[in-house]
Amino acid sequence: MTFSEPVAIEPVDLNDPQTFAAGIPQSAFAEMRANAGLTWSPAGRGSNAGFWSVTRQVDLVEVSRDPGTYSSAVGHIQIYDIDEDALDARASMIDMDPPIHTRLRRLVSSAFTPRHVQRYQAAIRDRVRNALDQIQADGGGDWVSTVAAPIPIGVICDLMGVPEADHGFMVELSDHLVAGTASEPLEPTAYGNTTDLRLLPFNSPAASAMSTYAAALAERRRAEPADDLVTQLINAEIDGEKLSTEEFANFFRLMIFAGNETTRSSMAHLALHWQDFGDEVDKVRRDRSLLNTMSDEVIRYSSPILYFRRTVTTETELSGTALSAGDKIVMWYAAANFDPETYPDPLEFRVDRPAVPPHVAFGGGGAHFCLGASLARLEMVELIDEMLERGLQLRSSSSPDYVESNFVNGIERLDVEVV
Amino acid sequence: MIAENDATPAEIADPVRMIIDEDACIGGGVCEMLEEATFLLDDDTVIAAIVGDGLLARERAEIVVDRCPGRALSFVEIGSGLEAGTEGRSPGEGDED
């Protein structure tokens, strides 16, 4: 690629999962936010085409709200390019633009409105209590596998209708999906997979296993309908047509992945914030009306999804950078959430940040605004509130073990002592 | 059945009337989360609707407008002749765009 104007080049390799091995690369993102236009990365993994990075909040919001110019359906939503047949094979609503996206989203969105998610409040609190009972009884342990993982997977599986006995399997498959974003290629025959890896989401055999599981669960619900989203999805019709087996499986995988991976990351980071920012936590201890703003601050600070990509559909300009059709635009939520223009002293964790402007961990608005935002907030509020009720004190006994990925800001393991 | 919001302009400091652009609404539910006495997402369409008279204190209205992920909310001054809950125009004004 040649440029008519000089462009700023990435200060670190954003395509290398190792760049994120110690968490969000704050100083590199700060440098990129200060560049005049967008920042160019010369090459994307698995493709020869480089990409543009969006790191300022204002630019990210603009891209998010203009799907006509910045498409989710054209090209891939991850940095690396994949073939058309692979795009088709994995397409769920997250890979689509309005109006098709909107119609698919409406099949499930009524279950995620703020009022509806309140129905799950008691069940969420029970899951929180059980998890905290466990780690307290053990005097500590791995915060991720004991607290941060079981709560969100339990909640989303309840909504979907996945039996309790299979929750652990869903976590395992979800982890194996993320492993597809690390540097090491995955064993192609894992989970008895026979599908070409390039056709699978995250190039992970776990995607195939999840499809098989989804199909079996759908079969069960056809025989025995229940009050859950799987039953709702198998009965749903768009223009008189039911979802195909593949469409259903892709929907199922998206819901399980998005419902568990993200909130788990934020809940894992919460344990770090709990120790690092004790004075801020104490403010909420004294004034529970700050629970909501603290919850959003945890989500901003943890930025569980590091980026999503869009592809430019027409010649345009963003932040002074000229863009052509086919250019890749990578929205780094983790950079925009620490934009000092929008969030003063962004590296300070403040439980009482104003409600406006909102963070972009749920996206910068527009059609793809996080479907589960209200659910995630509620889960976080319930966890924080119960930790405060119990006067829980945490002390890390190891440094966090980050997931090796430039896509999710996950923590694999975090050993804590409970005091 | 949800109770009508019976607040009158006299009870809300500096009230304004909320308006929803239904075509722009993405059903994100942020308005319902922030002001549940004023907004309700329809169960079937998952599009926001106004409950009651749609009046909010200006300060709150500005927050809800800014937070809306679909940029579907706006507000008008009370007595401007626009009805709550529609992208409306006064009768007889005709289409301009």
Coordinates of C-alpha atoms in Angstrom, one line a residue:
Chain A
M1 CA 0.0 0.0 0.0
T2 CA 1.2 3.5 -0.8
F3 CA 0.0 6.7 0.7
S4 CA -0.3 10.1 -0.7
E5 CA 0.2 11.6 2.8
P6 CA 2.6 10.5 5.5
V7 CA 0.8 8.2 8.0
A8 CA 1.6 7.2 11.6
I9 CA 2.7 3.6 11.9
E10 CA 1.8 1.4 14.9
P11 CA 4.3 1.7 17.7
V12 CA 3.8 -2.0 18.7
D13 CA 2.7 -5.1 16.7
L14 CA -1.1 -5.0 17.4
N15 CA -1.5 -8.2 15.5
D16 CA 0.8 -10.1 17.9
P17 CA -1.1 -11.6 20.8
Q18 CA 2.1 -11.2 22.9
T19 CA 1.6 -7.5 22.7
F20 CA -1.4 -8.0 25.1
A21 CA 0.3 -10.6 27.3
A22 CA 0.5 -8.1 30.2
G23 CA -2.9 -6.5 29.6
I24 CA -3.9 -3.4 27.6
P25 CA -0.8 -1.8 26.0
Q26 CA -1.6 1.6 27.5
S27 CA 1.4 3.6 26.4
A28 CA 1.2 2.4 22.8
F29 CA -2.5 3.3 22.7
A30 CA -1.7 6.7 24.2
E31 CA 0.8 7.3 21.5
M32 CA -1.7 6.3 18.8
R33 CA -4.5 8.5 20.3
A34 CA -2.1 11.4 20.0
N35 CA -1.5 10.8 16.3
A36 CA -3.2 13.3 13.9
G37 CA -5.1 10.7 11.9
L38 CA -5.6 7.0 12.2
T39 CA -2.7 4.7 12.8
W40 CA -1.6 2.3 10.1
S41 CA -0.5 -1.3 10.8
P42 CA 1.4 -2.7 7.8
A43 CA 0.3 -6.3 7.8
G44 CA -2.5 -8.4 9.3
R45 CA -1.9 -12.0 10.4
G46 CA -3.1 -14.4 7.7
S47 CA -3.3 -11.8 5.1
N48 CA -1.2 -9.2 3.2
A49 CA -3.5 -6.3 3.9
G50 CA -2.7 -3.9 6.7
F51 CA -5.3 -2.1 8.7
W52 CA -6.2 1.3 10.2
S53 CA -6.6 1.6 14.0
V54 CA -9.2 3.8 15.6
T55 CA -8.2 4.7 19.1
R56 CA -10.1 7.9 20.0
Q57 CA -13.5 7.7 21.5
V58 CA -15.1 10.2 19.1
D59 CA -13.8 8.4 16.0
L60 CA -14.9 5.0 17.4
V61 CA -18.4 6.3 18.0
E62 CA -18.5 7.6 14.4
V63 CA -17.5 4.3 12.9
S64 CA -19.9 2.3 15.1
R65 CA -22.9 4.4 14.1
D66 CA -22.3 4.3 10.3
P67 CA -22.7 0.7 9.2
G68 CA -23.3 1.9 5.6
T69 CA -19.7 3.2 5.4
Y70 CA -18.1 0.8 7.9
S71 CA -19.6 -2.6 7.3
S72 CA -19.7 -5.8 9.5
A73 CA -20.9 -7.9 6.6
V74 CA -18.2 -7.0 4.1
G75 CA -15.0 -8.7 5.0
H76 CA -14.3 -10.2 8.4
I77 CA -14.9 -8.6 11.8
Q78 CA -11.5 -9.8 13.0
I79 CA -8.2 -8.4 11.7
Y80 CA -7.3 -11.4 9.5
D81 CA -9.1 -11.9 6.3
I82 CA -10.9 -15.1 5.5
D83 CA -12.5 -16.5 2.3
E84 CA -16.1 -15.8 1.3
D85 CA -17.1 -19.4 2.0
A86 CA -15.6 -19.2 5.5
L87 CA -17.4 -15.9 6.1
D88 CA -20.7 -17.5 5.1
A89 CA -20.2 -20.6 7.2
R90 CA -19.7 -18.6 10.4
A91 CA -22.1 -15.7 9.9
S92 CA -24.2 -14.7 12.9
M93 CA -25.8 -11.4 13.4
I94 CA -22.6 -9.9 14.6
D95 CA -21.2 -10.4 11.1
M96 CA -24.2 -8.6 9.5
D97 CA -25.4 -5.1 8.8
P98 CA -28.9 -3.7 9.2
P99 CA -31.6 -4.5 8.1
I100 CA -30.8 -8.3 8.3
H101 CA -28.9 -7.8 11.5
T102 CA -31.9 -6.0 13.0
R103 CA -34.3 -8.8 12.2
L104 CA -32.1 -11.5 13.7
R105 CA -31.4 -9.4 16.8
R106 CA -35.1 -8.9 17.4
L107 CA -35.6 -12.7 17.7
V108 CA -34.0 -12.5 21.1
S109 CA -33.7 -8.9 22.1
S110 CA -36.8 -8.7 24.2
A111 CA -35.2 -11.1 26.7
F112 CA -32.4 -8.6 27.4
T113 CA -34.3 -5.3 28.1
P114 CA -33.5 -3.7 31.5
R115 CA -37.0 -4.7 32.8
H116 CA -36.7 -8.2 31.6
V117 CA -33.3 -8.9 33.0
Q118 CA -34.6 -7.9 36.4
R119 CA -36.5 -11.2 36.4
Y120 CA -33.1 -12.9 36.7
Q121 CA -32.0 -10.8 39.6
A122 CA -32.7 -13.4 42.4
A123 CA -31.2 -16.3 40.3
I124 CA -28.0 -14.2 39.6
R125 CA -27.7 -13.4 43.3
D126 CA -27.9 -17.1 44.2
R127 CA -25.2 -17.9 41.7
V128 CA -23.1 -15.1 43.2
R129 CA -23.6 -16.4 46.8
N130 CA -22.7 -19.9 45.8
A131 CA -19.5 -18.8 44.2
L132 CA -18.5 -16.6 47.1
D133 CA -19.4 -19.3 49.6
Q134 CA -17.0 -21.6 47.8
I135 CA -14.0 -19.3 47.6
Q136 CA -14.6 -18.2 51.2
A137 CA -14.8 -21.8 52.4
D138 CA -11.6 -22.6 50.6
G139 CA -9.9 -19.5 52.1
G140 CA -9.1 -18.4 48.5
G141 CA -8.1 -20.0 45.3
D142 CA -8.4 -19.2 41.6
W143 CA -10.8 -16.3 41.4
V144 CA -11.4 -16.9 37.7
S145 CA -12.5 -20.5 37.9
T146 CA -14.4 -20.2 41.2
V147 CA -16.1 -16.9 40.8
A148 CA -15.7 -15.0 37.5
A149 CA -16.4 -18.0 35.2
P150 CA -19.3 -19.8 36.8
I151 CA -21.6 -16.8 37.4
P152 CA -21.9 -15.5 33.8
I153 CA -21.9 -18.9 32.1
G154 CA -24.6 -20.0 34.6
V155 CA -26.7 -17.0 33.8
I156 CA -26.5 -17.2 30.0
C157 CA -27.0 -21.0 30.0
D158 CA -30.1 -20.5 32.1
L159 CA -31.4 -18.1 29.6
M160 CA -30.6 -20.3 26.6
G161 CA -31.7 -23.5 28.4
V162 CA -28.4 -25.3 28.6
P163 CA -28.6 -27.8 31.5
E164 CA -26.5 -27.1 34.6
A165 CA -24.4 -30.3 34.0
D166 CA -23.2 -28.8 30.7
H167 CA -22.1 -25.4 31.9
G168 CA -18.5 -26.4 32.4
F169 CA -18.4 -27.8 28.9
M170 CA -19.6 -24.5 27.5
V171 CA -16.8 -22.6 29.4
E172 CA -14.3 -25.1 28.0
L173 CA -15.5 -24.7 24.4
S174 CA -15.6 -20.9 24.8
D175 CA -12.0 -20.9 26.1
H176 CA -11.0 -23.1 23.1
L177 CA -12.6 -20.5 20.8
V178 CA -10.5 -17.7 22.3
A179 CA -7.4 -20.0 22.0
G180 CA -7.9 -19.7 18.3
T181 CA -6.8 -16.0 18.6
A182 CA -3.5 -16.9 20.2
S183 CA -0.3 -17.5 18.2
E184 CA -0.2 -21.3 18.3
P185 CA -2.5 -23.1 15.8
L186 CA -4.9 -25.5 17.3
E187 CA -5.1 -29.2 17.0
P188 CA -7.5 -29.7 14.0
T189 CA -9.0 -32.9 15.2
A190 CA -9.9 -31.8 18.7
Y191 CA -13.4 -32.7 19.8
G192 CA -13.6 -35.1 16.9
N193 CA -13.6 -32.2 14.4
T194 CA -13.6 -33.1 10.7
T195 CA -14.3 -29.6 9.3
D196 CA -11.5 -27.6 7.7
L197 CA -10.3 -25.2 10.4
R198 CA -10.4 -22.2 8.0
L199 CA -14.2 -22.6 7.9
L200 CA -14.6 -22.5 11.6
P201 CA -15.0 -19.4 13.8
F202 CA -11.7 -18.5 15.4
N203 CA -10.3 -21.4 13.4
S204 CA -11.2 -23.5 16.4
P205 CA -12.5 -27.0 16.5
A206 CA -14.5 -26.0 19.5
A207 CA -16.8 -24.1 17.1
S208 CA -17.7 -27.4 15.5
A209 CA -18.3 -29.0 18.9
M210 CA -20.5 -26.2 19.9
S211 CA -22.6 -26.6 16.7
T212 CA -23.0 -30.3 17.4
Y213 CA -24.1 -29.5 20.9
A214 CA -26.5 -26.8 19.8
A215 CA -28.1 -29.2 17.2
A216 CA -28.7 -31.8 19.9
L217 CA -30.2 -29.3 22.3
A218 CA -32.4 -28.0 19.6
E219 CA -33.6 -31.5 18.9
R220 CA -34.4 -32.0 22.6
R221 CA -36.4 -28.7 22.7
R222 CA -38.4 -29.6 19.6
A223 CA -39.6 -32.7 21.5
E224 CA -39.9 -30.9 24.9
P225 CA -40.3 -27.1 24.5
A226 CA -39.2 -25.0 27.5
D227 CA -39.3 -21.3 28.5
D228 CA -35.9 -20.6 27.1
L229 CA -34.1 -18.9 24.2
V230 CA -33.2 -22.1 22.4
T231 CA -37.0 -23.0 22.2
Q232 CA -37.7 -19.4 21.1
L233 CA -35.0 -19.6 18.4
I234 CA -36.1 -22.9 16.9
N235 CA -39.6 -21.7 16.6
A236 CA -38.7 -18.2 15.3
E237 CA -39.5 -17.3 11.7
I238 CA -38.1 -14.6 9.4
D239 CA -40.3 -14.1 6.4
G240 CA -42.0 -17.4 7.2
E241 CA -38.7 -19.3 7.2
K242 CA -37.2 -20.9 10.3
L243 CA -33.5 -20.6 11.0
S244 CA -31.5 -23.2 9.3
T245 CA -29.4 -25.6 11.4
E246 CA -26.3 -23.5 10.6
E247 CA -28.0 -20.2 11.4
F248 CA -29.2 -21.6 14.7
A249 CA -25.8 -23.0 15.6
N250 CA -24.1 -19.7 14.8
F251 CA -26.7 -17.9 16.9
F252 CA -26.2 -20.3 19.8
R253 CA -22.4 -20.0 19.7
L254 CA -22.6 -16.2 19.6
M255 CA -24.9 -16.0 22.6
I256 CA -22.8 -18.5 24.7
F257 CA -19.5 -16.9 23.8
A258 CA -20.7 -13.3 24.2
G259 CA -22.6 -14.0 27.4
N260 CA -19.8 -15.7 29.2
E261 CA -16.4 -14.6 28.0
T262 CA -17.0 -10.8 28.4
T263 CA -18.6 -10.7 31.8
R264 CA -16.1 -13.2 33.1
S265 CA -13.3 -10.9 32.0
S266 CA -14.8 -8.0 33.8
M267 CA -15.4 -10.0 37.0
A268 CA -11.8 -11.3 36.9
H269 CA -10.6 -7.7 36.6
L270 CA -12.9 -6.7 39.5
A271 CA -10.7 -8.8 41.8
L272 CA -7.7 -6.7 40.8
H273 CA -9.6 -3.4 41.2
W274 CA -10.8 -4.5 44.6
Q275 CA -7.3 -4.6 45.9
D276 CA -5.7 -1.8 43.8
F277 CA -8.4 0.8 44.3
G278 CA -9.6 0.0 47.9
D279 CA -10.4 3.6 48.7
E280 CA -12.8 3.8 45.7
V281 CA -14.4 0.5 46.7
D282 CA -14.9 2.0 50.2
K283 CA -16.9 4.9 48.7
V284 CA -19.4 2.3 47.4
R285 CA -19.3 0.5 50.7
R286 CA -20.5 3.7 52.3
D287 CA -22.9 4.7 49.6
R288 CA -24.5 1.9 47.6
S289 CA -26.2 4.3 45.2
L290 CA -22.8 4.2 43.5
L291 CA -23.2 0.5 42.6
N292 CA -24.2 1.2 39.0
T293 CA -21.5 3.7 38.3
M294 CA -18.9 1.4 39.9
S295 CA -20.1 -1.5 37.8
D296 CA -19.7 0.6 34.6
E297 CA -16.3 1.7 35.7
V298 CA -15.2 -1.9 36.2
I299 CA -16.5 -2.6 32.7
R300 CA -14.7 0.4 31.2
Y301 CA -11.5 -0.3 33.0
S302 CA -11.5 -4.0 31.9
S303 CA -12.6 -3.5 28.3
P304 CA -13.3 -7.2 27.9
I305 CA -13.4 -7.1 24.1
L306 CA -10.3 -5.3 22.8
Y307 CA -11.5 -4.7 19.3
F308 CA -13.9 -5.3 16.4
R309 CA -13.1 -4.6 12.8
R310 CA -15.2 -3.0 10.1
T311 CA -14.5 -2.8 6.4
V312 CA -14.9 0.4 4.5
T313 CA -17.4 0.3 1.7
T314 CA -16.8 3.5 -0.1
E315 CA -14.2 6.3 -0.4
T316 CA -14.4 8.4 2.8
E317 CA -12.3 10.2 5.3
L318 CA -12.0 9.7 9.1
S319 CA -10.2 12.0 11.4
G320 CA -8.3 13.5 8.5
T321 CA -7.2 10.1 7.1
A322 CA -8.4 9.3 3.6
L323 CA -9.9 5.8 3.3
S324 CA -10.7 3.6 0.3
A325 CA -13.3 0.9 -0.2
G326 CA -11.9 -2.4 1.2
D327 CA -9.8 -0.7 3.9
K328 CA -9.9 -2.5 7.3
I329 CA -10.8 -0.3 10.3
V330 CA -10.1 -1.7 13.7
M331 CA -11.9 -0.1 16.6
W332 CA -9.8 -0.5 19.7
Y333 CA -12.4 -0.3 22.5
A334 CA -9.6 -0.7 25.0
A335 CA -7.9 2.4 23.6
A336 CA -11.0 4.6 23.3
N337 CA -12.1 3.7 26.9
F338 CA -8.9 5.4 28.1
D339 CA -9.2 8.5 25.9
P340 CA -8.3 11.4 28.2
E341 CA -10.4 13.7 26.0
T342 CA -13.5 11.8 27.1
Y343 CA -12.5 10.3 30.4
P344 CA -10.4 12.6 32.5
D345 CA -7.4 10.9 34.2
P346 CA -8.4 7.7 32.4
L347 CA -6.0 5.4 34.4
E348 CA -7.7 6.4 37.6
F349 CA -10.4 4.0 38.7
R350 CA -13.3 6.2 39.8
V351 CA -16.6 4.7 41.1
D352 CA -18.5 7.9 40.5
R353 CA -17.6 8.9 36.9
P354 CA -20.5 10.8 35.3
A355 CA -23.0 8.8 33.3
V356 CA -22.2 10.8 30.2
P357 CA -20.3 10.1 28.1
P358 CA -20.7 6.4 28.4
H359 CA -17.8 4.0 28.0
V360 CA -17.5 2.0 24.8
A361 CA -17.0 -1.4 26.3
F362 CA -20.5 -2.2 25.0
G363 CA -19.6 -0.7 21.7
G364 CA -19.8 2.9 20.4
G365 CA -23.6 2.7 19.9
G366 CA -25.4 1.9 16.7
A367 CA -26.9 -1.4 15.6
H368 CA -24.3 -3.7 17.3
F369 CA -24.6 -2.1 20.7
C370 CA -24.1 -5.0 23.2
L371 CA -27.3 -7.0 23.4
G372 CA -26.4 -8.2 26.9
A373 CA -25.4 -4.8 28.3
S374 CA -28.2 -4.7 30.9
L375 CA -27.6 -8.3 31.9
A376 CA -23.9 -7.7 32.3
R377 CA -24.4 -4.6 34.4
L378 CA -26.9 -6.5 36.7
E379 CA -24.5 -9.4 37.1
M380 CA -21.7 -7.0 38.0
V381 CA -23.9 -5.0 40.5
E382 CA -25.0 -8.2 42.2
L383 CA -21.5 -9.5 42.6
I384 CA -20.1 -6.2 43.9
D385 CA -23.1 -5.7 46.3
E386 CA -22.7 -9.2 47.8
M387 CA -18.9 -8.8 48.1
L388 CA -19.6 -5.6 50.1
E389 CA -22.3 -7.3 52.2
R390 CA -19.7 -9.9 53.2
G391 CA -16.9 -7.4 53.8
L392 CA -14.8 -9.5 51.5
Q393 CA -11.1 -8.6 51.3
L394 CA -8.9 -10.0 48.6
R395 CA -5.2 -10.4 48.3
S396 CA -3.6 -11.7 45.1
S397 CA -1.2 -14.5 45.7
S398 CA 0.1 -14.5 42.1
S399 CA 0.1 -11.9 39.3
P400 CA -2.7 -12.3 36.8
D401 CA -2.2 -14.8 34.0
Y402 CA -3.6 -13.0 31.0
V403 CA -5.2 -14.8 28.0
E404 CA -2.8 -14.6 25.1
S405 CA -5.1 -12.7 22.6
N406 CA -5.4 -9.4 20.9
F407 CA -9.2 -9.8 20.8
V408 CA -10.2 -10.4 24.4
N409 CA -8.8 -8.9 27.6
G410 CA -9.2 -12.1 29.6
I411 CA -7.5 -13.3 32.7
E412 CA -7.0 -17.1 32.7
R413 CA -6.1 -17.5 36.3
L414 CA -5.8 -15.2 39.3
D415 CA -4.9 -16.8 42.7
V416 CA -6.3 -14.8 45.6
E417 CA -6.4 -15.2 49.4
V418 CA -9.7 -14.3 50.9
V419 CA -9.4 -12.4 54.1
Chain B
M1 CA -50.4 -2.3 33.2
I2 CA -48.0 0.4 33.9
A3 CA -49.1 3.3 35.9
E4 CA -49.3 6.6 34.1
N5 CA -46.6 9.0 34.9
D6 CA -48.8 11.7 36.5
A7 CA -46.1 14.2 37.2
T8 CA -47.0 17.6 35.9
P9 CA -44.6 20.3 34.7
A10 CA -45.0 22.0 38.1
E11 CA -43.5 19.0 39.8
I12 CA -40.5 18.5 37.5
A13 CA -37.8 21.1 37.6
D14 CA -37.3 22.7 34.1
P15 CA -39.3 19.9 32.3
V16 CA -39.0 19.1 28.6
R17 CA -40.9 16.6 26.5
M18 CA -39.1 13.5 25.2
I19 CA -39.5 12.4 21.6
I20 CA -38.5 9.0 20.2
D21 CA -37.4 8.4 16.6
E22 CA -38.7 4.8 16.3
D23 CA -36.8 4.1 13.1
A24 CA -33.5 5.0 14.8
C25 CA -34.3 3.0 18.0
I26 CA -32.0 -0.1 18.2
G27 CA -33.7 -1.4 21.4
G28 CA -30.6 -1.1 23.5
G29 CA -32.7 -0.3 26.5
V30 CA -30.5 2.4 27.9
C31 CA -33.4 4.9 28.2
E32 CA -35.5 2.3 30.1
M33 CA -32.5 1.6 32.4
L34 CA -32.0 5.3 33.2
E35 CA -35.6 6.5 33.3
E36 CA -37.9 3.5 33.8
A37 CA -40.9 5.7 34.7
T38 CA -40.7 7.4 31.3
F39 CA -39.6 4.7 28.8
L40 CA -40.7 1.2 28.1
L41 CA -39.4 -1.2 25.4
D42 CA -42.2 -2.9 23.6
D43 CA -42.2 -6.7 24.2
D44 CA -42.7 -7.6 20.6
T45 CA -40.9 -4.9 18.6
V46 CA -38.3 -4.0 21.3
I47 CA -38.7 -0.4 20.3
A48 CA -38.8 2.2 23.0
A49 CA -42.1 4.0 23.7
I50 CA -43.0 6.7 26.1
V51 CA -45.0 6.0 29.2
G52 CA -47.3 8.8 30.4
D53 CA -46.6 12.4 29.4
G54 CA -43.0 11.9 28.5
L55 CA -41.8 14.8 30.7
L56 CA -38.3 14.8 32.1
A57 CA -36.2 17.3 33.9
R58 CA -33.9 19.0 31.3
E59 CA -30.8 17.8 33.1
R60 CA -32.0 14.1 33.0
A61 CA -33.3 14.5 29.4
E62 CA -29.8 15.6 28.2
I63 CA -28.2 12.5 29.9
V64 CA -30.7 10.1 28.3
V65 CA -30.3 11.7 24.9
D66 CA -26.5 11.5 25.1
R67 CA -26.6 7.9 26.3
C68 CA -28.9 6.6 23.7
P69 CA -26.9 4.1 21.5
G70 CA -29.2 4.7 18.5
R71 CA -29.3 8.5 18.8
A72 CA -33.1 8.0 18.7
L73 CA -34.0 10.4 21.5
S74 CA -34.5 14.1 21.5
F75 CA -36.7 16.6 23.4
V76 CA -38.8 19.6 22.8
E77 CA -39.8 22.5 24.9
I78 CA -43.2 22.2 26.5
G79 CA -45.9 24.0 24.6
S80 CA -44.0 23.7 21.3
G81 CA -47.0 21.9 19.9
L82 CA -45.2 18.6 19.3
E83 CA -46.8 15.4 20.7
A84 CA -44.8 13.2 23.0
G85 CA -43.7 9.9 21.7
T86 CA -43.7 10.7 18.0
E87 CA -41.3 12.2 15.5
G88 CA -44.3 14.3 15.0
R89 CA -45.3 17.5 13.3
S90 CA -48.3 19.6 14.1
P91 CA -51.3 18.7 11.9
G92 CA -51.3 20.4 8.6
E93 CA -47.6 21.2 8.6
G94 CA -46.9 18.7 5.8
D95 CA -43.8 16.8 4.9
E96 CA -40.8 18.9 4.3
D97 CA -38.1 16.3 3.7

